CSV table of C-alpha atoms in Angstrom, one decimal:
chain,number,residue,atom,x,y,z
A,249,UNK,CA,4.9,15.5,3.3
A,250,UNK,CA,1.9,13.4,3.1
A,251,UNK,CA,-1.5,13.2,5.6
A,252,UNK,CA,-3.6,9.8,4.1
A,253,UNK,CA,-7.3,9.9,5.3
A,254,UNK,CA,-8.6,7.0,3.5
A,255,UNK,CA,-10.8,5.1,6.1
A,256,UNK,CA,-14.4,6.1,5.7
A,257,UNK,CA,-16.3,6.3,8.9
A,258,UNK,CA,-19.9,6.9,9.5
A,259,UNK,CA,-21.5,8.4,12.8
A,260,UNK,CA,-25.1,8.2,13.6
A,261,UNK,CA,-27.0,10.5,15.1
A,262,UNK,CA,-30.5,11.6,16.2
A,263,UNK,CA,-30.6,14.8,13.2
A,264,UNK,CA,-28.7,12.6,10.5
A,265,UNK,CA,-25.3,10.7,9.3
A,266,UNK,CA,-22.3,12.6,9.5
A,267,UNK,CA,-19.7,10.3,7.1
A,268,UNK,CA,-16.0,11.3,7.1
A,269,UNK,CA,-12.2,9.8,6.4
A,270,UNK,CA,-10.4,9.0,9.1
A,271,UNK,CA,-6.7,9.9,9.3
A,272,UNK,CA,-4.6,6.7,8.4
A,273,UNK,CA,-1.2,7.8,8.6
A,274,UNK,CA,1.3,10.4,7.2
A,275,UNK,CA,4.9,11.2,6.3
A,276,UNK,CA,6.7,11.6,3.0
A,277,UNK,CA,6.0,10.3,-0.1
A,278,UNK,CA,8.9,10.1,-2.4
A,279,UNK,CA,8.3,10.9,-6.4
A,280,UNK,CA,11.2,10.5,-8.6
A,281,UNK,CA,10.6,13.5,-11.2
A,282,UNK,CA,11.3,12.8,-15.1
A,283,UNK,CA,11.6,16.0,-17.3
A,284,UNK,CA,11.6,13.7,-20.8
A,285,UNK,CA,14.5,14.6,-21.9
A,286,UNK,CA,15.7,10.6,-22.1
A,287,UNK,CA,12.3,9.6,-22.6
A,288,UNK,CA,10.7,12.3,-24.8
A,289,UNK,CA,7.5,12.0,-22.1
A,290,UNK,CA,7.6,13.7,-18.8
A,291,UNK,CA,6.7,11.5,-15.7
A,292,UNK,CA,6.3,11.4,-12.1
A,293,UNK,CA,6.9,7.7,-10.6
A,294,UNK,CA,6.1,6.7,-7.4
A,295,UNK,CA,9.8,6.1,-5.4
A,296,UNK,CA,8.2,5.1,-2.1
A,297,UNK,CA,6.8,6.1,1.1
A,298,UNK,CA,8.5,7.2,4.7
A,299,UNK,CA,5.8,6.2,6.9
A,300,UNK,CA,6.5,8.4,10.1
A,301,UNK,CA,3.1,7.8,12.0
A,302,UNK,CA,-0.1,5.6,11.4
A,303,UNK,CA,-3.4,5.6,13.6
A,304,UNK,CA,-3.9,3.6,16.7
A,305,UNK,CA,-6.9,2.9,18.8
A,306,UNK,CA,-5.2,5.1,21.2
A,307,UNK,CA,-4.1,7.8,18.1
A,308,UNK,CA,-7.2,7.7,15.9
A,309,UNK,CA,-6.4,11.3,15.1
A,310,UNK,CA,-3.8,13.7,13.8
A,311,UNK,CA,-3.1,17.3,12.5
A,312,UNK,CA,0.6,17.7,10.7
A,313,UNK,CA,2.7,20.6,12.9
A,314,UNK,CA,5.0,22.0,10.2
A,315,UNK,CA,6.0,19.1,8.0
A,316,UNK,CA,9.3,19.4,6.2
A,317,UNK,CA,11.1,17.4,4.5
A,318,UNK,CA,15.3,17.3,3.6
A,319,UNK,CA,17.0,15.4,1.0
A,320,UNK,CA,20.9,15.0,1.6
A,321,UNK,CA,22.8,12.7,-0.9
A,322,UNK,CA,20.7,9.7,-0.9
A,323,UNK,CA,19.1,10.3,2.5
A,324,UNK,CA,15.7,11.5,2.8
A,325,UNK,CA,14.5,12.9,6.7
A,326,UNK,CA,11.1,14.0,7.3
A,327,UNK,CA,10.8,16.6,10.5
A,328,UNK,CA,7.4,17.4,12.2
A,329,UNK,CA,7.2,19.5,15.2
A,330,UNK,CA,10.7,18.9,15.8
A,331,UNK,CA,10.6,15.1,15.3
A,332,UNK,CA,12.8,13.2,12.6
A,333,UNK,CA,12.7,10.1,10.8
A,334,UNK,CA,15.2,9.4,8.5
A,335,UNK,CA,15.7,6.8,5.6
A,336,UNK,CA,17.6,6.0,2.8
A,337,UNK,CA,16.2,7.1,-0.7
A,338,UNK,CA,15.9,3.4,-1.7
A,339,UNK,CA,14.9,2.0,1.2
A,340,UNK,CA,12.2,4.2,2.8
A,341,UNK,CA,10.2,1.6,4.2
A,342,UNK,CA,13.2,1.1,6.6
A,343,UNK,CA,13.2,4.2,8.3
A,344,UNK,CA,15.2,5.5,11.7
A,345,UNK,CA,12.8,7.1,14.4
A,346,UNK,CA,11.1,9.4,15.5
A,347,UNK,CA,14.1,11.2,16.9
């Protein structure tokens, strides 16, 4: 599971800035793990992403209840606080949900 907080906001108040990043979205990244045994270099590449939820003006903020994550076959589902998305492993920007 993945939380992205990669907008950088700044507040302005009477005793100083406050400066922060602001929750973009989250869900489950997918990594394909190589041990190096075909390659003779271990890697971690970057397989996709299973974007469950992303911030609104009406959904600026988020805290992840429980995030899991299941991998059946070539299915990947993502569950948070007893929501699903589901997706197939090569294809997670087309995902099914919530649910």
């Amino acid at each position: 599971p993945v939380s992205v907080n990669d907008t950088l906001v700044t507040k302005h108040f009477d005793h100083g800035d406050f400066t922060y990043y602001q929750w973009s979205y989250s869900g489950l990244q997918l990594l394909e793990v190589d041990d190096g045994s075909q390659t003779s270099a271990p890697s971690m590449n970057d397989a996709g992403l299973l974007k469950a939820l992303e911030a609104t003006n009406d959904n600026a903020y988020h805290y992840m209840r429980e995030p899991r994550s299941v991998i059946a076959n070539n299915a990947v589902h993502y569950i948070e606080n007893a929501t699903v998305w589901s997706a197939m492993w090569d294809q997670p920007d087309v995902s099914n949900g919530p649910n």
